[in-house]
Short mmCIF file of C-alpha atoms in Angstrom, two decimals:
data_model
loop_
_atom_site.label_atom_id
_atom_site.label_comp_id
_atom_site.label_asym_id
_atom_site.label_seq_id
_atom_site.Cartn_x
_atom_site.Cartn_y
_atom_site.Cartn_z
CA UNK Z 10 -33.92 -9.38 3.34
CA UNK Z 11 -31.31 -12.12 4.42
CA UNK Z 12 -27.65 -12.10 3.70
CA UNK Z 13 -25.95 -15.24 2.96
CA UNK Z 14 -26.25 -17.78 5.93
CA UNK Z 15 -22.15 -17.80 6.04
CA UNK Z 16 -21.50 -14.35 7.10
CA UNK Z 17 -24.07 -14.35 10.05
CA UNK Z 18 -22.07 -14.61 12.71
CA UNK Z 19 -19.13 -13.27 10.86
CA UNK Z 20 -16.86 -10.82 13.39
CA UNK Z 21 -15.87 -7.90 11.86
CA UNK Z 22 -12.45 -6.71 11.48
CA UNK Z 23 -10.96 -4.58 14.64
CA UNK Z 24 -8.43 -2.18 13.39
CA UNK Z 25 -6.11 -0.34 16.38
CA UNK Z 26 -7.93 2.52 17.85
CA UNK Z 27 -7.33 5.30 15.87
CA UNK Z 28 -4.71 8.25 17.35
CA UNK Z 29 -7.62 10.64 17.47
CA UNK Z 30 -10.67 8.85 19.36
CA UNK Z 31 -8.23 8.04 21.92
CA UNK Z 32 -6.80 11.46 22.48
CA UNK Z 33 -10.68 12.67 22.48
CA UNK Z 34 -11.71 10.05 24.66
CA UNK Z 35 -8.90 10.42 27.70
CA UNK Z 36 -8.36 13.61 26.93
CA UNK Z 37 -4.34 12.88 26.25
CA UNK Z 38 -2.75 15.23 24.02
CA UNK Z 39 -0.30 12.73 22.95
CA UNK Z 40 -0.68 9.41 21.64
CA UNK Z 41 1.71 6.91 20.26
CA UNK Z 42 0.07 4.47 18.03
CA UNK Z 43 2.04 0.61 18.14
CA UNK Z 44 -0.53 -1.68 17.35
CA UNK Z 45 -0.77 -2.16 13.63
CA UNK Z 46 2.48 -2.38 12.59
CA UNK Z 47 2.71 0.83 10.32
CA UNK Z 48 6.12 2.63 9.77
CA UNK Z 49 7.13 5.06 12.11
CA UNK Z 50 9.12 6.96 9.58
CA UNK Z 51 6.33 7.34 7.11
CA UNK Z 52 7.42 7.09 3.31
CA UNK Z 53 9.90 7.43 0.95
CA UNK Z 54 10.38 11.36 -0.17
CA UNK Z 55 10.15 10.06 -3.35
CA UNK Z 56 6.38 8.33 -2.90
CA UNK Z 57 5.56 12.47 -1.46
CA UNK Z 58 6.92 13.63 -4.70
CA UNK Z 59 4.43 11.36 -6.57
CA UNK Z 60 1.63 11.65 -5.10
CA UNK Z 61 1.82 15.47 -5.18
CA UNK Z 62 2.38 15.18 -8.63
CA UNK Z 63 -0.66 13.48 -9.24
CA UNK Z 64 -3.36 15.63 -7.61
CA UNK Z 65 -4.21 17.48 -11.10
CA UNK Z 66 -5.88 14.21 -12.23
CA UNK Z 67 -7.74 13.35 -9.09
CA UNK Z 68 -11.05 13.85 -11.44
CA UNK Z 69 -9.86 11.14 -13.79
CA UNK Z 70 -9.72 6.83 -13.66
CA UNK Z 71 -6.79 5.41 -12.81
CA UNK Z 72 -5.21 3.04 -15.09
CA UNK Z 73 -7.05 -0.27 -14.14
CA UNK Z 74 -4.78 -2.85 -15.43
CA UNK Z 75 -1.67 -0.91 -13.46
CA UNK Z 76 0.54 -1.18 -16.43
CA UNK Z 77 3.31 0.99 -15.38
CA UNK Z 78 3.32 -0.34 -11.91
CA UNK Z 79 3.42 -3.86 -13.03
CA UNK Z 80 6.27 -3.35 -15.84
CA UNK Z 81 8.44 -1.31 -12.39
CA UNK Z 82 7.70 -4.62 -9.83
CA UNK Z 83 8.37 -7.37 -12.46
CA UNK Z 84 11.66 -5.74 -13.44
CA UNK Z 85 12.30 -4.99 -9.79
CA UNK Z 86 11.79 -8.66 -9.29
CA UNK Z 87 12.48 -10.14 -12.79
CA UNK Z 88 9.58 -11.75 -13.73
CA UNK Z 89 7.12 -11.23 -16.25
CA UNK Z 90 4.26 -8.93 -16.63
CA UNK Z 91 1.59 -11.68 -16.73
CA UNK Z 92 2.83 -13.02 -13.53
CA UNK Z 93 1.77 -9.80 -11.52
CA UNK Z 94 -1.41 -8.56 -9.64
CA UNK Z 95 -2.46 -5.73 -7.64
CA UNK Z 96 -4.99 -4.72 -5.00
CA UNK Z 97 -6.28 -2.35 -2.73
CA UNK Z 98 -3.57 -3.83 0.29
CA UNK Z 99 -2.65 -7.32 -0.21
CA UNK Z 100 -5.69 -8.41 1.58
CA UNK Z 101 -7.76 -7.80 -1.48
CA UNK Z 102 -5.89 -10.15 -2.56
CA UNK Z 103 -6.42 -12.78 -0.16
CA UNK Z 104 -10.26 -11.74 -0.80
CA UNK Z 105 -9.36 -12.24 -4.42
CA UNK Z 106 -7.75 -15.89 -4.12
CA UNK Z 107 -11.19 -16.70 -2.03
CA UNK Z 108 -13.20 -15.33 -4.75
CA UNK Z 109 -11.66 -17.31 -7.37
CA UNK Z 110 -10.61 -20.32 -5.90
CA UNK Z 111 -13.55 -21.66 -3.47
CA UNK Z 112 -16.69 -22.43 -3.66
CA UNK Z 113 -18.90 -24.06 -0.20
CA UNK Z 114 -17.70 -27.42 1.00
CA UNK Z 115 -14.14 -26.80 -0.26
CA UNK Z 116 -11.28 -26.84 2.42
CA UNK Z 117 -8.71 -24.55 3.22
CA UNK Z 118 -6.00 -24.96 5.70
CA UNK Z 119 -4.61 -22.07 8.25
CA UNK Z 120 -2.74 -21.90 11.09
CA UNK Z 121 -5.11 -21.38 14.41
CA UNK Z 122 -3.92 -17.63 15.38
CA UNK Z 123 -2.64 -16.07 11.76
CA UNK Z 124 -3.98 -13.29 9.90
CA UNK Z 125 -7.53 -13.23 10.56
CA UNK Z 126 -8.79 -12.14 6.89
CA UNK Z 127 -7.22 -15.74 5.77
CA UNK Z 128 -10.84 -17.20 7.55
CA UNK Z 129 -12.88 -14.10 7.11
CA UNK Z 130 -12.84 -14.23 2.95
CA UNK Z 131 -12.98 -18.40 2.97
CA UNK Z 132 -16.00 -18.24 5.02
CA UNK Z 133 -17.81 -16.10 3.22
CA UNK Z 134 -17.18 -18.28 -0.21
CA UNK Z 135 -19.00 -21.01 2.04
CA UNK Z 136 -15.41 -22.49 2.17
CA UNK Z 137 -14.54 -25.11 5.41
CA UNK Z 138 -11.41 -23.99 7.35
CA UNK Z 139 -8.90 -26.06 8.52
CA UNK Z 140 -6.68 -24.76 11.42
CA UNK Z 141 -3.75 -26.09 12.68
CA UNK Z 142 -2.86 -25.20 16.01
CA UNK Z 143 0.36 -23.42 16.63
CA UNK Z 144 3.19 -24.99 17.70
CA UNK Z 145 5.34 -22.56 20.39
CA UNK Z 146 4.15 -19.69 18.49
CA UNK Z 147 5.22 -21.49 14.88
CA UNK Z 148 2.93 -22.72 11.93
CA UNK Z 149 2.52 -26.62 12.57
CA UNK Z 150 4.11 -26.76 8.82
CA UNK Z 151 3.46 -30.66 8.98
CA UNK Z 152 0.21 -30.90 10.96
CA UNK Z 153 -0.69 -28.79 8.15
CA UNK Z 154 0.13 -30.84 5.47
CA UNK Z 155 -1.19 -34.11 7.18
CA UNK Z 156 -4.51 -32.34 7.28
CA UNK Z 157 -4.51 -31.62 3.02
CA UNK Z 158 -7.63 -33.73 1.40
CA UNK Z 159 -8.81 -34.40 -1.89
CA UNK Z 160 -11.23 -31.33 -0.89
CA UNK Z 161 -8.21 -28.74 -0.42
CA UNK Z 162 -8.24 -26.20 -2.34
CA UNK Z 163 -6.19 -23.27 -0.51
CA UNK Z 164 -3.08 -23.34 1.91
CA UNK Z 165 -2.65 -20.15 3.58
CA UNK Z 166 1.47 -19.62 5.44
CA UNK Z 167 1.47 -16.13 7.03
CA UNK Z 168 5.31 -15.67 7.29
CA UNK Z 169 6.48 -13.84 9.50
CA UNK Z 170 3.53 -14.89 10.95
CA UNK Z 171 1.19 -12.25 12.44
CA UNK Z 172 0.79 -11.65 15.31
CA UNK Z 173 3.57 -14.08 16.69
CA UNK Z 174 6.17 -12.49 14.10
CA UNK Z 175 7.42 -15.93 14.24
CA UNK Z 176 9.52 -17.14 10.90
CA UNK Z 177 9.67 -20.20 8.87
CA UNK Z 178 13.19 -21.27 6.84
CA UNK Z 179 13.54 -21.41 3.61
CA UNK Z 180 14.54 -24.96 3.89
CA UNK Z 181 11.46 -25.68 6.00
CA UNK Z 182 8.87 -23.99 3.15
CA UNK Z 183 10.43 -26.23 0.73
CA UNK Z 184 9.80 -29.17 2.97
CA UNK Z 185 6.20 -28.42 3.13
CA UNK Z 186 6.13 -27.65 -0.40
CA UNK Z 187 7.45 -31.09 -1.43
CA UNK Z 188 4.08 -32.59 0.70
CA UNK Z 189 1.62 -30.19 -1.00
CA UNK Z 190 -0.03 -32.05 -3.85
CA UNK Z 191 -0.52 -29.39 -7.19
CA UNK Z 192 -4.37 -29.05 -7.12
CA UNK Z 193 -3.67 -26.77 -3.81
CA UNK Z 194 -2.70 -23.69 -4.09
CA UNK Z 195 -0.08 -22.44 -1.48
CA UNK Z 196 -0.23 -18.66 -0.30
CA UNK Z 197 2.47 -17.34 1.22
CA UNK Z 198 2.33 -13.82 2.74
CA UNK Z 199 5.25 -12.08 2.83
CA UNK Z 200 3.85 -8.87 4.34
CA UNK Z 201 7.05 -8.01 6.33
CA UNK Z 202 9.58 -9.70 4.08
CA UNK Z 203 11.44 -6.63 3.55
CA UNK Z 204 12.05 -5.82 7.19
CA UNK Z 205 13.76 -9.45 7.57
CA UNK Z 206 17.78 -10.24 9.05
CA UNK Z 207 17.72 -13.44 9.59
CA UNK Z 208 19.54 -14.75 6.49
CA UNK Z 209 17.58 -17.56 6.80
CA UNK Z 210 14.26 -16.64 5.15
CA UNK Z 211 12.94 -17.74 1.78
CA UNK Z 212 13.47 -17.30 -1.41
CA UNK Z 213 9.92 -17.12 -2.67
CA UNK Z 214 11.02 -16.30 -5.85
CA UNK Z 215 13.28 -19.67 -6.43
CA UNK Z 216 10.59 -21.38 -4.87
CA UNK Z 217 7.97 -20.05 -7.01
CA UNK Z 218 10.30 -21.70 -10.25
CA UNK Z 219 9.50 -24.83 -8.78
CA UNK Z 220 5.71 -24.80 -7.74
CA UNK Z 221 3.41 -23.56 -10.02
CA UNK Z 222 0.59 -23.63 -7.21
CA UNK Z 223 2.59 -20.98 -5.07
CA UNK Z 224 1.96 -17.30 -4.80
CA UNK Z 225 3.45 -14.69 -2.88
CA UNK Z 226 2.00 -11.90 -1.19
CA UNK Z 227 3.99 -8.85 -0.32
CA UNK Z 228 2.42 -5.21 0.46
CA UNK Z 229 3.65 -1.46 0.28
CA UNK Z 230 1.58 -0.97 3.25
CA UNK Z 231 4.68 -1.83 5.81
CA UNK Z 232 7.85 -0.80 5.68
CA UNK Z 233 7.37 1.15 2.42
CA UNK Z 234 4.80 2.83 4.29
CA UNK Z 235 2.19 3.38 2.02
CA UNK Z 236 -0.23 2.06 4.08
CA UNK Z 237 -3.24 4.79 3.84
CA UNK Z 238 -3.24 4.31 0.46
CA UNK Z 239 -4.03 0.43 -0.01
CA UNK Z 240 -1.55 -0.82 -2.44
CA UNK Z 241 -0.43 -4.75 -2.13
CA UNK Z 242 0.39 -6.96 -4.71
CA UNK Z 243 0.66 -11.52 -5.59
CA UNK Z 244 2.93 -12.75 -7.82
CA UNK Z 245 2.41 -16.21 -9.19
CA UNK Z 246 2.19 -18.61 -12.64
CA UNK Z 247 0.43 -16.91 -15.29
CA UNK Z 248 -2.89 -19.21 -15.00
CA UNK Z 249 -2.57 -18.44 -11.55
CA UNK Z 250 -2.94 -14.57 -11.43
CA UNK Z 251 -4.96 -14.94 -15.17
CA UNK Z 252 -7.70 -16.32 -12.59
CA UNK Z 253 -7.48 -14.11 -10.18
CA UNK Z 254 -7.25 -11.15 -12.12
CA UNK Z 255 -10.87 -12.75 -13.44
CA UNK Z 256 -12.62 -11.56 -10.24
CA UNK Z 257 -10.61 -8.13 -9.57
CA UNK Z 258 -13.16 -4.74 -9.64
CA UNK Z 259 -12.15 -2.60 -12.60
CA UNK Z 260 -9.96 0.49 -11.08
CA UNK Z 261 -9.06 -1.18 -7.68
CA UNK Z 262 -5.55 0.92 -7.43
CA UNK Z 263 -5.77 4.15 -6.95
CA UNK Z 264 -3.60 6.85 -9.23
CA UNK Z 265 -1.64 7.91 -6.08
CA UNK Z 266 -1.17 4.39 -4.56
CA UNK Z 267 0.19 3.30 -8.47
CA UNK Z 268 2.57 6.11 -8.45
CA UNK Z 269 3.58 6.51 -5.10
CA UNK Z 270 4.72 2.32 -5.11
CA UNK Z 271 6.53 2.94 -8.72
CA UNK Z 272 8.50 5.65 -6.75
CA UNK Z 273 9.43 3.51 -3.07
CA UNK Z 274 10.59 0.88 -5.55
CA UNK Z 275 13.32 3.49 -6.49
CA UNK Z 276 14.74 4.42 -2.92
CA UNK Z 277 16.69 1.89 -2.22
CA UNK Z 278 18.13 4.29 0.77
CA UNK Z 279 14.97 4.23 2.89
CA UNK Z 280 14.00 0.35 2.40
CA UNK Z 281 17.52 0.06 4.06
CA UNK Z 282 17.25 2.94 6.53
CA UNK Z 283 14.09 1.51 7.59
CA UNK Z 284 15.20 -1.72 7.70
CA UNK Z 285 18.19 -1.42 9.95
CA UNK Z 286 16.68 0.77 12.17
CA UNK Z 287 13.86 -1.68 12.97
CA UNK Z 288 16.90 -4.23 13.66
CA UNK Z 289 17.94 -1.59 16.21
CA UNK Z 290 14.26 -1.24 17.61
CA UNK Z 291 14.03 -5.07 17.91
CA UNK Z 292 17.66 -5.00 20.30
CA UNK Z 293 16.11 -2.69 22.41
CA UNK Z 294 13.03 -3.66 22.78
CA UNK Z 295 13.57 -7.44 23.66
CA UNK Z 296 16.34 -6.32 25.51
CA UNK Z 297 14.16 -4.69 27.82
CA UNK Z 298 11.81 -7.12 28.00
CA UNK Z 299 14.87 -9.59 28.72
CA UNK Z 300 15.80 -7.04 31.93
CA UNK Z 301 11.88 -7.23 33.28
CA UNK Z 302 11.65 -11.18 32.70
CA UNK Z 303 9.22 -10.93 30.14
CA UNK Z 304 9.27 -13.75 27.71
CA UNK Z 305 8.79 -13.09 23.73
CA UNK Z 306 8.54 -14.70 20.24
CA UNK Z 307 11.61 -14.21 18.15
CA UNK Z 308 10.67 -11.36 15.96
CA UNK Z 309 11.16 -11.17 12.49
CA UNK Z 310 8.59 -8.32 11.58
CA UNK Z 311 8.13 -5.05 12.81
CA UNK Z 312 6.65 -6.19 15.65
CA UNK Z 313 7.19 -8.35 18.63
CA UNK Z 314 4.43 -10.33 21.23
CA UNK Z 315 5.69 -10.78 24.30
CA UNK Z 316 4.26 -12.15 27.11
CA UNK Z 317 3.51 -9.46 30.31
CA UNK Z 318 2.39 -12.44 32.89
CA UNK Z 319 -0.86 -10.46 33.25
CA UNK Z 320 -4.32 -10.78 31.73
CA UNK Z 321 -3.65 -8.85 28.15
CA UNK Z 322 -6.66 -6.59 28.67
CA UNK Z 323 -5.59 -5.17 32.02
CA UNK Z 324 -2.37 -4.66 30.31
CA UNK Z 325 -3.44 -3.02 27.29
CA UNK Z 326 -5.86 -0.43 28.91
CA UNK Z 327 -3.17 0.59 31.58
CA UNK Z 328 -1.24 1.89 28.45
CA UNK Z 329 -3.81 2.95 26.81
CA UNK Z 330 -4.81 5.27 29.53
CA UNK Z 331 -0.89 6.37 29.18
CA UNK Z 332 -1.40 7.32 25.59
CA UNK Z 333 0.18 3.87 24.09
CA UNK Z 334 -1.90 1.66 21.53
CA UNK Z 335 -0.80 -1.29 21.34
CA UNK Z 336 -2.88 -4.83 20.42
CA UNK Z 337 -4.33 -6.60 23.29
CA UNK Z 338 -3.52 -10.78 23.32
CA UNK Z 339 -7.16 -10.73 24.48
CA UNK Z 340 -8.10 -10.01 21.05
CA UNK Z 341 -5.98 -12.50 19.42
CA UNK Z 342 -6.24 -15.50 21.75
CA UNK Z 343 -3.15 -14.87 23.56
CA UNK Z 344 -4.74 -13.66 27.49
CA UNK Z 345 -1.45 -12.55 28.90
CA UNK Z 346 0.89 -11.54 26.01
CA UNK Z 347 0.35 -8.00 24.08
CA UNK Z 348 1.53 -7.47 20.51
CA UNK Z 349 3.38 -4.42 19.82
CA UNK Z 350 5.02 -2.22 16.73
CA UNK Z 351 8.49 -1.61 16.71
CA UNK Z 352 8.60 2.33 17.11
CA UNK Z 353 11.14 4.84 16.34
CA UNK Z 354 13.86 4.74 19.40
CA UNK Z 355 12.04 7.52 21.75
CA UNK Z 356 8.27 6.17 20.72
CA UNK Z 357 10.45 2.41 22.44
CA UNK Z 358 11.63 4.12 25.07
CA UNK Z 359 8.79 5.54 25.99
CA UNK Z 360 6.65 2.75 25.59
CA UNK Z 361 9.03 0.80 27.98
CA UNK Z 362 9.00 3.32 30.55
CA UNK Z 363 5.13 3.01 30.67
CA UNK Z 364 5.07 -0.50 30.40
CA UNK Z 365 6.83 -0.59 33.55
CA UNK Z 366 4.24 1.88 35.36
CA UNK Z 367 1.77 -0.81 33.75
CA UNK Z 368 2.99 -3.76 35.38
CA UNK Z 369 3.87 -2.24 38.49
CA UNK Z 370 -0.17 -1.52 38.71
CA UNK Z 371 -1.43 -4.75 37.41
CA UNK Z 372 -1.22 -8.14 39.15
CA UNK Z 373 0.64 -11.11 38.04
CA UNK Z 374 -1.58 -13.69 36.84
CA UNK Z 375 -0.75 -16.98 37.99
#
């Protein structure tokens, strides 16, 4: 039996270590988990309250075409129904927009270190991908559109971008937009939109009004914290999201994952809560990292990469063995920098205090 020649050599995904297996494998009795960018606070009461409720129909389908949970996110963002679709984490949808969009020998353009699905789907549709190297920890927004063909079919803009957490402008998507020629379709992932301060960032939705080959991406795995239960959701043109919706399984959402998102949409008070205490986390940590000369990216997530002037996997096992998972730039092609989640304020401050012990132990890299 041979699997398609395309997925080979095909790495698989590398979650963070999970809480347990590290506690069983040092022996640690506590472990903080910062490396994949989960909410520290958990969910909304109101997303508890709804997925209790819905335990009495675990034996029964959910509702495949999501109706109620579509009618609560296009009101929530006023557009229409048919402009909505939902998967099991936004990065069925990415799988979905692969699905339907390429077949082999088609092109599709990504920044060099970005989400790694992005690659993973369009490879295994036989798909060619572009990347475009990353400029100071920013998308090359116009290497990327010098590199767009009469064989483009996909544009993928992570933003922030993970794992730099770096953030492009409204003004500066629009830009690229304007290059981006209407048989391409333009994704933009806006998996940590909600957590953003800047001020500065996008307006997907105007944007969207103007470009019928955009879609956004946005989640209820992050700051709405829904993340165990896999909900994500695009929002695009009609023909758009009629196309992918062509190649979604039947029943991809679960009961629990519909209801619980219907519910975080309504608590308005945690979204902000969340929000503005992951401003505070972000002050402290690159604070500290400011006091131990450590440079960063400019963090617009709920995470920041810094740079710990040592090789990344030294780094990342010395906290590791502390009880501290964080991601490892050795993983990500960044050797001396380490990515990590913004925590609650003791998980930061006791992340910096072993981060300390860390560096103290390993050896500068020069």
């Amino acid at each position: 039996m041979q699997p398609k020649q395309q997925i080979m050599n095909l790495p698989v995904y590398q979650p963070g270590k999970p809480i347990e297996e590290v506690k069983r494998e040092l022996g640690l009795t506590e472990v903080i988990k910062l490396a994949s960018n989960e909410n520290p606070f958990g969910c909304s009461p109101k997303a508890k309250e709804a997925i209790v409720s819905m335990v009495d129909q675990v034996s029964l389908y959910p509702d495949g075409g999501a109706v109620e949970l579509t009618e609560a996110v296009a009101n929530y963002f006023s557009v229409n129904n048919d402009q909505v679709i939902f998967g099991a984490g936004s990065d069925e949808i990415i799988l979905m927009i692969a699905r339907a969009f390429l077949v082999p020998g088609d092109e599709t353009i990504m920044a060099t270190h970005t989400f790694p699905q992005y690659k993973h789907n369009c490879q295994i549709e036989g798909a060619v991908s572009i990347e475009v190297p990353l400029k100071d920890g920013y998308q090359d927004l116009d290497g990327m559109a010098a590199k767009i063909t009469d064989k483009t079919k996909v544009l993928w803009i992570c933003n922030p971008n993970n794992p730099t957490g770096t953030m492009h402008t409204h003004d500066e998507i629009k830009q690229l937009l304007a290059k981006v020629p209407s048989h391409v379709l333009v994704v933009l992932d806006e998996a940590y939109a909600e957590y953003n301060t800047s001020g500065a960032y996008p307006d997907g939705f105007a944007l969207l009004k103007e470009h019928k080959n955009v879609i956004l991406l946005r989640t209820f795995s992050k700051i709405y914290g829904l993340a165990s239960l896999r909900i994500g959701y695009g929002i695009g043109h009609p023909e758009v999201i009629r196309s992918i919706n062509q190649v979604r399984e039947p029943f991809n959402t679960t009961s629990f994952a519909q209801k619980a998102a219907i519910a975080s949409l309504q608590d308005e008070q945690f979204l902000n809560y969340c929000r503005d205490v992951n401003s505070t986390g972000i002050r402290y940590l690159t604070g500290e990292f400011n006091r131990l000369g450590l440079p960063y990216y400019e963090a617009h997530g709920n995470f920041i990469m810094v740079d710990v002037k040592r090789p990344a996997a030294d780094v990342f096992n010395g906290l590791l063995r502390r009880g501290f998972i964080i991601r490892g730039g050795h993983q990500l092609g960044f050797p001396t920098k380490i990515r990590v989640t913004v925590g609650s304020q003791e998980q930061n401050e006791k992340f910096i205090a072993a981060l300390e012990s860390v560096l103290q132990e390993v050896a500068v890299q020069v």
